[in-house]
XYZ file of C-alpha atoms in Angstrom:
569
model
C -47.892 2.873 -3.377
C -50.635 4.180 -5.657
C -49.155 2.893 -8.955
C -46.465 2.548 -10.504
C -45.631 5.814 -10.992
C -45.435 6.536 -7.855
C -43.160 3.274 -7.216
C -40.673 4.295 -9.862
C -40.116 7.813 -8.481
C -39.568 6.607 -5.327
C -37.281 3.818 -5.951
C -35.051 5.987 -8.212
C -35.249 8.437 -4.854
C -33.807 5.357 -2.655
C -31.199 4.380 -5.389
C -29.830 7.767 -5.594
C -29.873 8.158 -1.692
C -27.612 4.984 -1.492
C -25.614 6.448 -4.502
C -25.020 9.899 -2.505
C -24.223 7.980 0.496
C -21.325 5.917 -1.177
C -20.399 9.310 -2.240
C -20.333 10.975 0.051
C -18.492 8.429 2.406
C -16.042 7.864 -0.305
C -15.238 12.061 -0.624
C -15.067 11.498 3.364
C -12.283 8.664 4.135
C -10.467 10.282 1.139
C -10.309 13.958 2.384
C -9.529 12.291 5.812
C -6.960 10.515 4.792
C -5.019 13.064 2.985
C -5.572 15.547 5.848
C -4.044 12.688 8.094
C -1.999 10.943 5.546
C 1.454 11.312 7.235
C 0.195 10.593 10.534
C -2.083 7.577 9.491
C 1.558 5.985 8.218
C 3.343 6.536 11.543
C 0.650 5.261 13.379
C 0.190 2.291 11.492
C 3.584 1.636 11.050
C 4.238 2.029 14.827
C 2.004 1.751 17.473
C 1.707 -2.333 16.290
C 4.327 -3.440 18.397
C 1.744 -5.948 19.774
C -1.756 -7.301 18.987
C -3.572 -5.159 21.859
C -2.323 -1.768 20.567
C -2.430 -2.948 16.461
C -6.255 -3.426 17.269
C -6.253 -0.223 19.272
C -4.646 1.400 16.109
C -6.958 0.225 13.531
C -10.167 0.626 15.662
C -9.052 4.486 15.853
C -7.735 4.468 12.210
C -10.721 2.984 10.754
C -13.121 5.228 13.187
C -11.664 8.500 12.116
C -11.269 7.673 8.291
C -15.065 6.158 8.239
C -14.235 3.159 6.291
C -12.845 -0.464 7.402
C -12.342 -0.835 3.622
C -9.807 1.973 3.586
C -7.941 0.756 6.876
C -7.618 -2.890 5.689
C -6.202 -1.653 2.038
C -4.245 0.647 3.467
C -2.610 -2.056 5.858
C -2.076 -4.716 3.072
C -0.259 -1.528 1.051
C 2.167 -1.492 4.346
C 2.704 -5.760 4.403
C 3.224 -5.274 0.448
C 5.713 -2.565 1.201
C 7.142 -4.725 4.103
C 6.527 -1.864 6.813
C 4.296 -4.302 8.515
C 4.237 -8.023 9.382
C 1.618 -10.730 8.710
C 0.643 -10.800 12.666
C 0.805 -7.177 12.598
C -1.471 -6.595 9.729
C -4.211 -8.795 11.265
C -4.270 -7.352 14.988
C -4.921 -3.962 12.581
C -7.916 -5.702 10.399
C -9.084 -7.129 13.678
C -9.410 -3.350 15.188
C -10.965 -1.929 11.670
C -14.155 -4.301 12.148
C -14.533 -2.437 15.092
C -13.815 0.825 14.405
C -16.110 0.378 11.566
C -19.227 -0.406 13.893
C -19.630 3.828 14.448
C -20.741 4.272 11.213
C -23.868 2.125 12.150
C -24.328 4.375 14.683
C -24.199 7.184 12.648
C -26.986 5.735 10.076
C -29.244 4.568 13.116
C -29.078 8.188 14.563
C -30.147 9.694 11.380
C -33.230 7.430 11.346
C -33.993 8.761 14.944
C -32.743 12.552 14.790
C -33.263 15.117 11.874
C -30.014 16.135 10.710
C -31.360 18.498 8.162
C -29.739 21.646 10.489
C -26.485 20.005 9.867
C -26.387 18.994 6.761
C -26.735 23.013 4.995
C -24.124 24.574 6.844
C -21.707 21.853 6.548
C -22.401 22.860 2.608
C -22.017 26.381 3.228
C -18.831 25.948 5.362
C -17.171 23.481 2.711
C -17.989 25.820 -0.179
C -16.212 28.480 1.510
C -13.134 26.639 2.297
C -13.186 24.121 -1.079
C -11.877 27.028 -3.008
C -8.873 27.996 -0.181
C -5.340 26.389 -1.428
C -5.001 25.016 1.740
C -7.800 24.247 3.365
C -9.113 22.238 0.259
C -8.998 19.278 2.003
C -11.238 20.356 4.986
C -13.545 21.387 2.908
C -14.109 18.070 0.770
C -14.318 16.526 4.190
C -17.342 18.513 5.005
C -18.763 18.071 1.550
C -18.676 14.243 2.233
C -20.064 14.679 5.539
C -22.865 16.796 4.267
C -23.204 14.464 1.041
C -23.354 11.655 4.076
C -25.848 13.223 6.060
C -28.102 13.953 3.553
C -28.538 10.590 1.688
C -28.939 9.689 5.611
C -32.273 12.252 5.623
C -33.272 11.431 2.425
C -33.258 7.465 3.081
C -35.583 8.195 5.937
C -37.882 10.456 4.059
C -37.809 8.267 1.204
C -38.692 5.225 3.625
C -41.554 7.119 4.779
C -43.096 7.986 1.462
C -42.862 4.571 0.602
C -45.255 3.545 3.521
C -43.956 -0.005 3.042
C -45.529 -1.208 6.640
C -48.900 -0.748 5.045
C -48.017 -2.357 1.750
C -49.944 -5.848 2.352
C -47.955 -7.573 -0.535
C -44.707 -6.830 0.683
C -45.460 -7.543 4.343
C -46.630 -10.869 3.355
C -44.034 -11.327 1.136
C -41.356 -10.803 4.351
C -43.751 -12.715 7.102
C -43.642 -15.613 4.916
C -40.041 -16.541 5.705
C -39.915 -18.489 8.852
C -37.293 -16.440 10.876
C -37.047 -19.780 13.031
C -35.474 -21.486 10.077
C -31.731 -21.800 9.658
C -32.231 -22.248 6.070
C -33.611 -18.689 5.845
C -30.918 -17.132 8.050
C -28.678 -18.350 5.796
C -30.310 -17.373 2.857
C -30.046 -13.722 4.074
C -26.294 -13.800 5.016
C -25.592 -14.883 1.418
C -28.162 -12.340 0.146
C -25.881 -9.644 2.610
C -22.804 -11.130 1.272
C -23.599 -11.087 -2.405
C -25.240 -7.208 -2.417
C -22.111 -6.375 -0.330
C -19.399 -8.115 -2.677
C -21.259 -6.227 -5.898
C -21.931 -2.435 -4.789
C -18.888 -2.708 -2.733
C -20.293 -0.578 0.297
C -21.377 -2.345 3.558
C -22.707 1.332 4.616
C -24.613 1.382 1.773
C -26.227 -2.131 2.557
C -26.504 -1.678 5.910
C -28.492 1.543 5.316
C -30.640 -0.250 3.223
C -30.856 -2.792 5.747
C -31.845 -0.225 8.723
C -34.746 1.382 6.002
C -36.531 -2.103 5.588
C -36.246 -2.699 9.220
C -37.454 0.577 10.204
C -39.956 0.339 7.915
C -41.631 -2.688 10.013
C -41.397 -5.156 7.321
C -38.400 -7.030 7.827
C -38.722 -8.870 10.978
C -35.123 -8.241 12.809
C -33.736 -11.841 12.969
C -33.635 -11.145 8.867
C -31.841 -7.827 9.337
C -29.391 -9.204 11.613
C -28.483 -12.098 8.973
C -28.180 -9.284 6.258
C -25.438 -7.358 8.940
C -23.940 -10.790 9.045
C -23.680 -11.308 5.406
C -22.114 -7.773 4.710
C -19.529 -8.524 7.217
C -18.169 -11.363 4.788
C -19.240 -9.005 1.566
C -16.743 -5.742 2.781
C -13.745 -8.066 2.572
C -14.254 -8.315 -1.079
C -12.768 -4.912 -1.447
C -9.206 -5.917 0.092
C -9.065 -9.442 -1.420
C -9.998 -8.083 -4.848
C -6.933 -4.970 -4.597
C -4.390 -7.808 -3.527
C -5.109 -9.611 -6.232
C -1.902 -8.136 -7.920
C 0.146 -7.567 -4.795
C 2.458 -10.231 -3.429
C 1.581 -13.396 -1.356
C 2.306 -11.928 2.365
C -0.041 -8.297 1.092
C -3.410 -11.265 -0.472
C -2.600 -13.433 3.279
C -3.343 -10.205 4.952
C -6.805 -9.989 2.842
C -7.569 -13.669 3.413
C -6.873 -13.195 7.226
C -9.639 -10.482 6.323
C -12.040 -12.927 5.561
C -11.185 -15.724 7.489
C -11.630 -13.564 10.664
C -15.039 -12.679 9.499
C -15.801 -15.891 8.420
C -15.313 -17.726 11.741
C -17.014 -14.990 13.757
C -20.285 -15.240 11.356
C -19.949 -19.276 12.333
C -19.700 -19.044 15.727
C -22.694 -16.236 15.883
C -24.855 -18.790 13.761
C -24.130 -21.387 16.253
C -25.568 -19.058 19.069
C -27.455 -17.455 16.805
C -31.229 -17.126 18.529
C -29.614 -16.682 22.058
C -27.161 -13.819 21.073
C -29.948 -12.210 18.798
C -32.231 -11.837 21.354
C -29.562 -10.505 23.915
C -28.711 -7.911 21.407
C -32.203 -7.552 21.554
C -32.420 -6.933 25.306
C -29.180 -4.634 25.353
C -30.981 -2.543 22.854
C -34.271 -1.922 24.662
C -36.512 -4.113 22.003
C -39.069 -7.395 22.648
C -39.417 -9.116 19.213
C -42.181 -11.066 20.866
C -44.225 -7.962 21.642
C -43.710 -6.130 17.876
C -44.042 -2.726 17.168
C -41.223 -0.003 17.979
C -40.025 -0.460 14.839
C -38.333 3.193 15.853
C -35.827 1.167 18.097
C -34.991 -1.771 15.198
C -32.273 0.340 13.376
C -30.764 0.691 17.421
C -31.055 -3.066 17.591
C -28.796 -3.460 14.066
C -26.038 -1.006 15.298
C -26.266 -2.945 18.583
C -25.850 -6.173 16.613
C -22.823 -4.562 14.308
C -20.988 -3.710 17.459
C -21.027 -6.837 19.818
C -20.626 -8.866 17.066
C -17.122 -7.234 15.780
C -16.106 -6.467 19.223
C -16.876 -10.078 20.663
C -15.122 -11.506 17.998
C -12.378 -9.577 18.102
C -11.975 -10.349 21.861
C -12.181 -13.984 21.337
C -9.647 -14.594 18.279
C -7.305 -11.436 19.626
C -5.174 -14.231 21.823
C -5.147 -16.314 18.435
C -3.238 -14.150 16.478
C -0.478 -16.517 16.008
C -2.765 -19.078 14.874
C -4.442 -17.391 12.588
C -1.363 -16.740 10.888
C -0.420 -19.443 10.547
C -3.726 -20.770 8.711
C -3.864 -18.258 5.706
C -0.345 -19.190 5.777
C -1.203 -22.499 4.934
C -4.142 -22.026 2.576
C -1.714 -19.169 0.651
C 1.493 -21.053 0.346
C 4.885 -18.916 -1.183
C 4.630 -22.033 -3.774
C 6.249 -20.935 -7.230
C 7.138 -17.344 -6.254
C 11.099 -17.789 -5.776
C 10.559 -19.683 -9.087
C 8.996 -17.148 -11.162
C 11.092 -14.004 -12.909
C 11.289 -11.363 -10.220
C 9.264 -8.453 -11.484
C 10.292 -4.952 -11.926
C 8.539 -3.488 -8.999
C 8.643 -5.549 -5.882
C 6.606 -2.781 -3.208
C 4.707 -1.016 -5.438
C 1.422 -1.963 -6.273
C -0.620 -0.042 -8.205
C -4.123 -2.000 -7.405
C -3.307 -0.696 -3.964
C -2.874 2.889 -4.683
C -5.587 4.972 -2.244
C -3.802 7.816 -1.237
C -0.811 9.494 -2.391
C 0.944 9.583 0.911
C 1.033 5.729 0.841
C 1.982 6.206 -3.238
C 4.717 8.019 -1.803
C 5.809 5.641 0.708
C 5.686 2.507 -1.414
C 7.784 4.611 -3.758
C 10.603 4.982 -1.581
C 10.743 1.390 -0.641
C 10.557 0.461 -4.204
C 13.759 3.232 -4.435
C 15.746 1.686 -1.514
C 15.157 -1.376 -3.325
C 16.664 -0.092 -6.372
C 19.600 1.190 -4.898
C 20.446 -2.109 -3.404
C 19.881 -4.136 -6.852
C 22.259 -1.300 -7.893
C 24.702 -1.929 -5.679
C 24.601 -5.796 -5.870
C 25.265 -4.675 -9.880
C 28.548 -3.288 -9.117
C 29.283 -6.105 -7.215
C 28.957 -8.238 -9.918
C 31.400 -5.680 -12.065
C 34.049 -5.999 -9.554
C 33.695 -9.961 -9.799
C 34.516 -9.092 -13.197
C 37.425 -7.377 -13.730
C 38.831 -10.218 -11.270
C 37.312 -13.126 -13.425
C 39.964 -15.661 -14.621
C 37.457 -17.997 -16.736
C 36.427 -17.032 -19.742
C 33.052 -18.762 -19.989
C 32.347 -17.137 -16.117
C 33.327 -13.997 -17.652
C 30.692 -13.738 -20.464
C 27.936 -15.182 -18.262
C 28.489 -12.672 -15.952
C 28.678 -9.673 -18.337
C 25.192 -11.212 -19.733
C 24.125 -10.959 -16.179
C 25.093 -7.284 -15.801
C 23.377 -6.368 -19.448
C 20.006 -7.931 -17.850
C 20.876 -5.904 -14.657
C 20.929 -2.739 -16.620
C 17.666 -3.677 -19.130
C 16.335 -4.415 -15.217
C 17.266 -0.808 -14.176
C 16.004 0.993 -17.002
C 12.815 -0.925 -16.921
C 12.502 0.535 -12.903
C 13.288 3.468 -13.790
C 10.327 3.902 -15.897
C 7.990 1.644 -14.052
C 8.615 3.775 -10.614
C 8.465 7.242 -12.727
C 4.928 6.433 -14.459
C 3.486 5.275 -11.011
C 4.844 8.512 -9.774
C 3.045 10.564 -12.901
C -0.392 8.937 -11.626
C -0.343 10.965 -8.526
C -1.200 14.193 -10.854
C -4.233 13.995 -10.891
C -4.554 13.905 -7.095
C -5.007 16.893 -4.952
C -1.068 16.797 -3.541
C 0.358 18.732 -0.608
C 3.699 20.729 -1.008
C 5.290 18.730 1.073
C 3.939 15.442 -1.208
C 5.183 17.358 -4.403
C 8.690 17.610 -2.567
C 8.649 13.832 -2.237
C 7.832 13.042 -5.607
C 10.293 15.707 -6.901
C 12.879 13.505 -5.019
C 11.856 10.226 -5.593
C 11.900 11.113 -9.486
C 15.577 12.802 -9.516
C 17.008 9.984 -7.299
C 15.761 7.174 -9.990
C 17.507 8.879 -12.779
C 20.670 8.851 -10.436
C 20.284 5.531 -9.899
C 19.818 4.739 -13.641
C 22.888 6.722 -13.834
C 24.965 4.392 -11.435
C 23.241 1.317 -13.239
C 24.211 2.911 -16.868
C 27.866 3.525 -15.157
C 28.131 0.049 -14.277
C 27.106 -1.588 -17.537
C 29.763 1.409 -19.103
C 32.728 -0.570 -16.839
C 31.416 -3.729 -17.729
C 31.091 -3.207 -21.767
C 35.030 -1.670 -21.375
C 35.865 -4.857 -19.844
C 34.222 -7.040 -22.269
C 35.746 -4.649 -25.396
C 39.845 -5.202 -23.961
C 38.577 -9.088 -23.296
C 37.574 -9.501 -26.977
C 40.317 -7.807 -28.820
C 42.344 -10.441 -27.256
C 41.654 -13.723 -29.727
C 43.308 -16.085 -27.274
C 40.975 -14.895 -24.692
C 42.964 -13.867 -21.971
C 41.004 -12.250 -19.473
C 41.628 -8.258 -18.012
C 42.859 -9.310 -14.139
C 46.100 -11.008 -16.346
C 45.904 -7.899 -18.812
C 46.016 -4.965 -16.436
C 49.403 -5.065 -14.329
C 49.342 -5.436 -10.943
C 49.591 -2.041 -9.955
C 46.540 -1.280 -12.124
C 44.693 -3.990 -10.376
C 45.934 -2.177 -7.029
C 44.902 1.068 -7.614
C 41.120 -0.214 -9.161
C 40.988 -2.231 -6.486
C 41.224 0.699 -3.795
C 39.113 2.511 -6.297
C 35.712 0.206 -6.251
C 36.206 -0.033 -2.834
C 35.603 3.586 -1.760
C 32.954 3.403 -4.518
C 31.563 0.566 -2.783
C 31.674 1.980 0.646
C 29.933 5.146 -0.886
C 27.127 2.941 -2.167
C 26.975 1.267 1.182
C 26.026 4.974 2.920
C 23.957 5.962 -0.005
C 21.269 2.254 0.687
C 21.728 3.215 4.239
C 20.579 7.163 3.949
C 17.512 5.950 1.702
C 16.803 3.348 4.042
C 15.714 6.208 6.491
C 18.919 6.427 8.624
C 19.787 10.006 7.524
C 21.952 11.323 10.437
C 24.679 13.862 9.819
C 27.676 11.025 10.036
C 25.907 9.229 6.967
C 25.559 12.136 4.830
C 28.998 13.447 5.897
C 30.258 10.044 5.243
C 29.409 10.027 1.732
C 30.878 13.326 0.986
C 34.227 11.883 2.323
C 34.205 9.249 0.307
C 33.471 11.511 -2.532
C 36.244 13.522 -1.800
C 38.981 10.634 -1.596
C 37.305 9.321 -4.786
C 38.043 12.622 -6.556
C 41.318 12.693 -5.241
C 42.206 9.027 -6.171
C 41.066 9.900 -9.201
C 43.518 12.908 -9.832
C 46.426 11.187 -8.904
C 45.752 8.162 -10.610
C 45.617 10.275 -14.000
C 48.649 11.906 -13.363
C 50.401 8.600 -12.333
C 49.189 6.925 -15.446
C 50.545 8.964 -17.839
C 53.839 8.975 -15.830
C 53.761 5.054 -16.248
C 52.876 5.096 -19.992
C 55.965 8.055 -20.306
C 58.301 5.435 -18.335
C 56.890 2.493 -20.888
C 55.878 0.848 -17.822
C 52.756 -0.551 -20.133
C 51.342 1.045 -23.507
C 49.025 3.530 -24.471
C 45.899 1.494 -25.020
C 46.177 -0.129 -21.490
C 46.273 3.199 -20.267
C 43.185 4.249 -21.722
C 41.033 1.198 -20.437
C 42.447 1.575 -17.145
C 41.501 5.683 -16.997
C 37.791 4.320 -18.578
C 37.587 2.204 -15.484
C 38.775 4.903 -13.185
C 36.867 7.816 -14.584
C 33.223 5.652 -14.644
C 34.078 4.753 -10.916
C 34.073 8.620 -10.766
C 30.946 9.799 -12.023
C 28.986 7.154 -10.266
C 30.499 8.514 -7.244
C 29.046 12.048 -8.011
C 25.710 9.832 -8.891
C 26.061 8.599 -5.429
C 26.314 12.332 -4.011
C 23.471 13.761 -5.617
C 20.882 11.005 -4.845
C 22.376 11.390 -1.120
C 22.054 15.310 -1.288
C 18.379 14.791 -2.718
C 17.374 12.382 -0.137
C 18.839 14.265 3.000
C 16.656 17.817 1.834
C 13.569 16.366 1.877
């Protein structure tokens, strides 16, 4: 460079190439990913019924959404949501590393091809579609392709201009590291790591990487230990979004790492003899210099043998594997600790609404269950002899229904944070669902706590604390008795419909059991005030008993409508 000037120009050229490229990637995976959202789930979430086609599935996965980063959050979102197992989850991050590879070979052909013709129509032709309702999505993909392709052609115009392989100082500076050293191989993998771990962007280092190496002043063996180094630095973005998730969603990061880690020791133990048949495979002598043209070849080379090899060798390990970041992440203090309100949901996981969606309706099935084990706990208590069991278990149900409130709000404001996302109909649907069957459920929960409060109200006015089940007469016991159990047969259908199983005979089922509810319901009115005509028992025990009946009523309809909202979507 002629001074510094000239240097600063440049280098603020180079930083906002590598800025454009992040970009433009990052406009890229995300377009792709809602364009393929559904799909990316269902493959994911099925074609992993062994390791060979779970590292099939993320190799494609990560190759068509351009990022390994978004593949490996995206399958710790499924082990957090329980869609996919531990072993399952790492035959996918095994696959990502090497569907991730292509991108190298997209950087090293823009160092060898002008893709300036590409890069303005891929503007022209996202402009145009950008603006169309539905076709919004295609065009931000071409926007981050073109935004891709250009920082590409402006690196390598930028690397030119800086002339760096007749800069004397800086060629010195780089031919005085002795590339026979392991000390200075490892210097550069934790120089790859650290640059990786802080711009969070491998592409964005290894495009750097490919400029100094094209540029003929960093001598390959150096470039190769940078590649190295960003293959332990792209975990960082997994391991740091599982930090809030549970323990099985932060194993499936650490198996992230730990893969990476032991294929970077095994290539440092061969690393001079597998360098230099990358080398070979690649069509470059390091002994006879120049064709610096082929050195950004040679990286992409490197990328891909060493993430397929890898993956090869440690594939039949699986099990293993497992195992380890079982051991170094133990499930110490977790059955200890207060259970929080959301157990799938994790918001530091969050990358694309279709997975908001789906960790939504786990967290929902989940809530239906917790509402179901509620009412469970109400029938226990209108049959509750003890009186100290009695009040411990009402204090139970009061947390149950704080508990279901607090969900209810928890899964509603995660919901509200997909609005500022571009969301397809059919994703609005979803959400529209999701929202009215949590207020159901609140309902059911609010229902329940309603029984349990009537319970506690007839216990108390009783000073010698006799408890309802020797209160109510037996017939009363009879008919409630029939009564929660249709109610807890409907509930049964309802957990069984929102755990996807929403056939006819489950839906139909549940309207049946509405319908015998309702008509349990009418005759049980009628029949108690025959009883309190006849003196069979007085007024007041009348009244708590209809309380009882009509709450076992409306959470029946509750049950209904969240049914009715699930099985139209």
């Amino acid at each position: 460079m002629e001074n510094s000037t000239d240097f600063l120009v440049v280098g603020i050229k180079l930083l906002g190439a590598l800025g454009l490229l992040i970009f433009g990637m990052k406009m890229m995976s995300e377009s792709l990913q809602k364009l393929a959202g559904p799909q990316l789930r269902h493959v994911l979430g099925r074609m992993t019924s062994n390791r060979v086609t779970g590292m099939l599935t993320g190799a494609m996965v990560t190759a068509a959404v351009q990022s390994s980063s978004a593949t490996t959050v995206m399958t710790v979102s499924f082990v957090s949501a329980g869609l996919l197992t531990l072993a399952q989850a790492i035959s996918v991050i095994m696959g990502a590393n090497i569907g991730t590879t292509l991108t190298a070979w997209i950087m090293s052909l823009g160092y060898n091809v002008d893709l300036s013709m590409v890069v303005f129509p891929s503007f022209f032709i996202g402009m145009l579609l950008i603006y169309s309702r539905k076709q919004r999505n295609v065009g931000d993909l071409l926007f981050g392709l073109a935004f891709m392709l250009l920082s590409l052609v402006m690196l390598s115009t930028t690397g030119k201009e800086m002339n760096l392989g007749d800069n004397e100082a800086v060629v010195a500076y780089f031919a005085s590291f002795d590339t026979g050293s392991y000390l200075t191989i490892l210097s550069f993998l934790f120089i790859g790591t650290l640059i990786t771990c802080v711009v969070q962007s491998s592409a964005a280092v290894m495009a750097l990487t490919i400029l100094l190496c094209s540029s003929g002043v960093l001598p390959i063996q150096l470039g190769i230990a940078l590649v190295m180094g960003e293959n332990i630095g792209t975990t960082a973005t997994a391991n740091i979004a599982a930090l809030g998730a549970n323990t099985q969603a932060r194993r499936a990061a650490l198996a992230h790492l730990v893969f990476n880690l032991i294929g970077v020791v095994w290539v440092l133990i061969l690393f001079y003899p597998f360098t230099d048949l990358v080398c070979q495979l690649a069509g470059y002598d390091p002994a006879a210099g120049g064709q610096v043209e082929r050195l950004s070849v040679v990286l992409a080379m490197f990328h891909t043998c060493f993430n397929v090899t890898n993956t090869l060798l440690l594939l039949g390990f699986v099990p293993q594997l497992e195992r380890l970041v079982c051991r170094l992440l133990p499930m110490k203090d977790e059955q200890h600790e207060e259970e929080p309100v959301l157990r799938y949901i994790q918001s530091s996981l969050v990358q694309t609404p279709e997975i908001s969606v789906l960790q939504a309706q786990r967290e929902t099935s989940h809530f239906a269950q917790r509402v179901q084990d509620m009412f469970a706990d109400v029938r226990h208590l209108l049959v509750e002899k003890e009186h100290g069991h009695f009040f411990e278990l009402f204090n139970k149900i009061e947390q149950q229904e704080d508990h279901a409130d607090r969900t209810e709000a928890a899964i509603a404001q995660y919901m509200e944070q997909l609005g500022d996302d571009h969301l397809s109909d059919g994703t609005k649907r979803k959400v529209a669902v999701i929202l009215r069957e949590i207020g159901e459920l609140e309902s059911i929960a609010d229902a329940c706590y309603n029984m349990a409060r009537t319970l506690r109200r007839f216990t108390l006015k009783h000073a010698d604390g006799t408890m309802p089940s020797s209160l109510l007469t037996p017939w009363q016991m009879q008919q409630l008795t029939v009564m929660m159990q249709h109610v807890d047969d409907a509930l049964t259908q309802m957990n069984r419909v929102l755990a996807g199983k929403r056939d006819r005979q489950n839906v139909s089922l549940t309207f049946r059991l509405e319908n015998d509810i309702n008509a349990l319901r009418v005759r049980l009115k009628s029949d108690n005030i025959r009883a309190i005509n006849e003196h069979q028992y007085d007024y007041n025990l009348g009244t708590v008993f209809m309380d009882l009946v009509l709450e076992c009523e409306k959470l029946g309809d509750y049950v209904v409508n969240v049914v009715q909202a699930r099985a139209a979507n």
